[in-house]
CSV table of C-alpha atoms and ligand atoms in Angstrom, one decimal:
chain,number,residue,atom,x,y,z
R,274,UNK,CA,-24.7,-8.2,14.4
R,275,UNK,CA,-26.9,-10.9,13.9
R,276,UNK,CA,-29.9,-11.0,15.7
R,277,UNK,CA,-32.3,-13.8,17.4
R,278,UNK,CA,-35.5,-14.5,19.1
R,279,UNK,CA,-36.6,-17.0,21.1
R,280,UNK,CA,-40.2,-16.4,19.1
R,281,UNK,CA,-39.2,-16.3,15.7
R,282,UNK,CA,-39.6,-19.6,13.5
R,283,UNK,CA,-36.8,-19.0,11.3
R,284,UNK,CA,-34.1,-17.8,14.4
R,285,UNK,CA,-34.7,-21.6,15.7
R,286,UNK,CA,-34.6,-23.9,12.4
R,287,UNK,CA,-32.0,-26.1,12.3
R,288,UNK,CA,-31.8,-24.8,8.5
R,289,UNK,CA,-31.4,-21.0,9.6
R,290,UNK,CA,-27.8,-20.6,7.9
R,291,UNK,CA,-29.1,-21.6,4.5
R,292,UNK,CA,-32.0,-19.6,5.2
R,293,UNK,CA,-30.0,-16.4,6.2
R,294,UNK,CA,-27.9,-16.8,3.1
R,295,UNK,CA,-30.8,-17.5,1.0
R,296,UNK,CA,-32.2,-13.7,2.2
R,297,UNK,CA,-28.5,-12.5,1.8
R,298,UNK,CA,-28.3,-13.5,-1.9
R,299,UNK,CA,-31.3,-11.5,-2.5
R,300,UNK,CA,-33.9,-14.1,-2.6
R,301,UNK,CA,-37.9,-13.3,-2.0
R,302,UNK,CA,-39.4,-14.6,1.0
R,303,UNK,CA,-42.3,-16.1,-1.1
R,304,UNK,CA,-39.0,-18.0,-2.9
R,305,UNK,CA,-37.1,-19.0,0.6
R,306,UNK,CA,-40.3,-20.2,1.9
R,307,UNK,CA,-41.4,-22.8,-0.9
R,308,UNK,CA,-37.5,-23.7,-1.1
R,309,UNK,CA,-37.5,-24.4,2.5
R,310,UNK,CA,-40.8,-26.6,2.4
R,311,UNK,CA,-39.9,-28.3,-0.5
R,312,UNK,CA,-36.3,-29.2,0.7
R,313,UNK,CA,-36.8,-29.7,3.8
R,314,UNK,CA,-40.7,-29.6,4.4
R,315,UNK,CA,-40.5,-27.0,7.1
R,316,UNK,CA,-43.8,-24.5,6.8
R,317,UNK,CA,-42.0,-20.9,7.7
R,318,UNK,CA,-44.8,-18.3,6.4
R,319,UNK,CA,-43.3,-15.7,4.1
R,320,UNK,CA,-44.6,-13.1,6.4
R,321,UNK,CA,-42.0,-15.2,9.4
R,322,UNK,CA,-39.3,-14.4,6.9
R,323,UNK,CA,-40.2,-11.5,6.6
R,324,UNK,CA,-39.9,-10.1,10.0
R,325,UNK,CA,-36.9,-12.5,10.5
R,326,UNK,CA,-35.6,-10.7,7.7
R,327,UNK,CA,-36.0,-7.6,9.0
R,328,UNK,CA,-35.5,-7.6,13.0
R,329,UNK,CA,-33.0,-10.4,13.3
R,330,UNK,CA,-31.3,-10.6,9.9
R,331,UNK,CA,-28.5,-7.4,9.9
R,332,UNK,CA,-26.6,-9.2,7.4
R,333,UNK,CA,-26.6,-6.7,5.3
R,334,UNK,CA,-25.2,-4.3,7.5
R,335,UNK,CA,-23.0,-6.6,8.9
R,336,UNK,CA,-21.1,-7.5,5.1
R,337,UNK,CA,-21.2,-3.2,4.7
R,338,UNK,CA,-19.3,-2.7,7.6
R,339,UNK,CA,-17.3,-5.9,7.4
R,340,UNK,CA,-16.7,-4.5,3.6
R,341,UNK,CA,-15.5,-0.9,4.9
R,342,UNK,CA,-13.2,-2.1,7.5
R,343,UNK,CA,-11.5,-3.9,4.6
R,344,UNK,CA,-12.0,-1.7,1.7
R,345,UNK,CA,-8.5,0.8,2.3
R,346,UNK,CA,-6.5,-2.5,2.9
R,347,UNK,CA,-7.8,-3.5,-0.5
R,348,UNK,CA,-7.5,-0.2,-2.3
R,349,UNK,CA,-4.2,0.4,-1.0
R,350,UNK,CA,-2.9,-3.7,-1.9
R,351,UNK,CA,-4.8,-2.7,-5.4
R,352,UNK,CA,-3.0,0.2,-6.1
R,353,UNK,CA,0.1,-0.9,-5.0
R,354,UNK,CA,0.0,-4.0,-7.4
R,355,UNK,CA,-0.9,-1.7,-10.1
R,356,UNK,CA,2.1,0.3,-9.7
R,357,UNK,CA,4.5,-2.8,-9.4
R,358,UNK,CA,2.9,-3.9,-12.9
R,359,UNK,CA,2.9,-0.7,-14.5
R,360,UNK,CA,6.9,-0.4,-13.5
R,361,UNK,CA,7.5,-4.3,-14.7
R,362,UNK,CA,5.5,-2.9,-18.3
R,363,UNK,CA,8.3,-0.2,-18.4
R,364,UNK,CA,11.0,-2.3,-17.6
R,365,UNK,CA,10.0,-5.2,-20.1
R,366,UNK,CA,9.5,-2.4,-22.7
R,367,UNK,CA,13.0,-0.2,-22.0
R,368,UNK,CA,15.0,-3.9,-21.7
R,369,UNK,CA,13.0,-5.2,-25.6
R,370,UNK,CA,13.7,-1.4,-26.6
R,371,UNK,CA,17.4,-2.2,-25.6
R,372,UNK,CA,17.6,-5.1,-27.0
R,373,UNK,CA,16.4,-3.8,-30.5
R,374,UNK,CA,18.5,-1.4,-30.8
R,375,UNK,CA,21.5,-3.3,-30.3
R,376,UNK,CA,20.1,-6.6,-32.6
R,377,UNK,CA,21.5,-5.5,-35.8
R,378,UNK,CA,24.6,-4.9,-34.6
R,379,UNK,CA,24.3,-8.7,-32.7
R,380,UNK,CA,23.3,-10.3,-36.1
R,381,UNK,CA,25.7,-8.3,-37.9
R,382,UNK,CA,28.5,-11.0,-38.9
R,383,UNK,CA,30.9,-7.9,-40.4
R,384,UNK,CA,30.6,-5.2,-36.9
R,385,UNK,CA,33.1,-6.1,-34.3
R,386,UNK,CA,30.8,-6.1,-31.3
R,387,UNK,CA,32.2,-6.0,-28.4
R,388,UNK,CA,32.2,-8.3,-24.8
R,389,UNK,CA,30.4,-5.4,-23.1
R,390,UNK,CA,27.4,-4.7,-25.8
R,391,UNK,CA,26.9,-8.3,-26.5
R,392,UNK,CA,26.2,-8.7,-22.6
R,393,UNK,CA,24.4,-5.4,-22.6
R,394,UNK,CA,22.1,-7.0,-25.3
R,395,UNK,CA,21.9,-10.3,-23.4
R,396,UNK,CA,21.3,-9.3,-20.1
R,397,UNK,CA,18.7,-6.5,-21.3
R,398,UNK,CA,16.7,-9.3,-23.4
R,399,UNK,CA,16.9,-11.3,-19.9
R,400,UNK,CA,15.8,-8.2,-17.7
R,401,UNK,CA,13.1,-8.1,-20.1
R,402,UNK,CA,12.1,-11.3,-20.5
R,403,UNK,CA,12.3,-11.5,-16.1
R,404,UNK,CA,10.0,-8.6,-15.4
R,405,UNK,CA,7.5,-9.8,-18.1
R,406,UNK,CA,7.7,-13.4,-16.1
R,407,UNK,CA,7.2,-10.9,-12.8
R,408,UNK,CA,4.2,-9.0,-14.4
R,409,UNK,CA,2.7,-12.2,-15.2
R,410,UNK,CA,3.0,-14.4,-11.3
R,411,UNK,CA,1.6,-11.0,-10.2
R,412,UNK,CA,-0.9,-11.5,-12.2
R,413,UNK,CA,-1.4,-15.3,-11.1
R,414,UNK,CA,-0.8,-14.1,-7.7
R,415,UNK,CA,2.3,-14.6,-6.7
R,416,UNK,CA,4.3,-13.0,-4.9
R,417,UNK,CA,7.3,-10.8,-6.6
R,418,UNK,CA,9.7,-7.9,-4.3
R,419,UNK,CA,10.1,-5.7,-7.7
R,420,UNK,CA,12.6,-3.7,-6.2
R,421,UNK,CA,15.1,-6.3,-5.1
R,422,UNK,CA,14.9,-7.8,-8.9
R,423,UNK,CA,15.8,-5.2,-11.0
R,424,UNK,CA,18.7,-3.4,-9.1
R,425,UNK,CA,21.1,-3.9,-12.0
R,426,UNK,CA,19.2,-2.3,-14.5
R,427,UNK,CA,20.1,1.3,-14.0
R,428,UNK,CA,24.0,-0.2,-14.0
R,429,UNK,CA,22.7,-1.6,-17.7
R,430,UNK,CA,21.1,1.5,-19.2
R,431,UNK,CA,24.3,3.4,-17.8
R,432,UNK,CA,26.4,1.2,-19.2
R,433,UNK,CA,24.4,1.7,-22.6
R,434,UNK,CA,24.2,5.3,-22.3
R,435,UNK,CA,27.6,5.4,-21.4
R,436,UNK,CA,29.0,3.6,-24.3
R,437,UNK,CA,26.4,5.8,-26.8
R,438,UNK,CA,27.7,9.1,-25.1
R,439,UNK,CA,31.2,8.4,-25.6
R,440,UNK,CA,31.0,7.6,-29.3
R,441,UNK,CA,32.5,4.0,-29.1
R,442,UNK,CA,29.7,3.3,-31.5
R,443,UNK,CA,30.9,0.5,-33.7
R,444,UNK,CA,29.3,-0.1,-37.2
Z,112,LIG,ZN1,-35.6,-14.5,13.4
């Protein structure tokens, strides 16, 4: 906690917060002291800050604790954006990877495609382009519930799968 004294020149200037956040940031005294005359001509000796510094000044304590008490909150919001981003990546790149495959077959005037692989392609160019948009207000900071997005796409790649396994390929 922050201390005070009824004593020290620095605890009683009306200019203490800048002063203390001067010290914070890493400043000399010899620097705070000319700042603090030239801004606002108040004579506090570098030797004042000094001991200011040290006896009433447990800033730097006070952001290390403040910093622990917030640092597994922030690890554990950290990792858990990380995996939601890593599991959009992978579901951008099975949906483009979905999408390929079936493209030649879309573009190909001659192949009968049918209903279900034209929405397979559609809807996996859409899933896709959605978790790429996801990934990226993430990103921005936005929040995204991954989970309740992308339900259908295990129906998709089934549906995929499916068709592949049961050789209705048609080319
Ligand atoms: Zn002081």
């Amino acid at each position: 906690m922050v201390g005070y004294s009824a004593k020290c020149r620095a605890c009683n200037s009306p200019h203490r917060e800048e002063i203390d956040a001067r010290l914070l940031e890493g400043w000399s005294t010899r620097k705070v002291a000319a700042w603090l005359a030239e801004v606002y001509g108040e004579k506090i000796s570098p030797a004042g800050l000094h001991r200011h510094r040290s006896a009433h000044l447990n800033v730097l304590e006070e952001a290390k604790e403040r910093l622990e008490s917030v640092r597994p909150k922030f690890e554990a919001a950290v990792e858990k954006t990380l995996d939601e981003i890593r599991t959009l990546d992978e579901i951008a790149a099975l949906g483009l990877e979905v999408a390929r495959s079936l493209t030649p077959l879309i573009k190909n005037p001659e192949a009968r495609v049918s209903k279900a692989r034209a929405d397979v392609w559609a809807a996996a160019l859409r899933e896709a382009r959605e978790a790429m948009r996801a990934k990226h207000e993430i990103l921005e900071g936005k929040k995204v519930n991954v989970e309740g997005s992308f339900t259908g796409l295990g129906e998709l790649f089934g549906l995929v799968l499916g068709e592949e396994a049961s050789g209705e390929v048609e080319e």
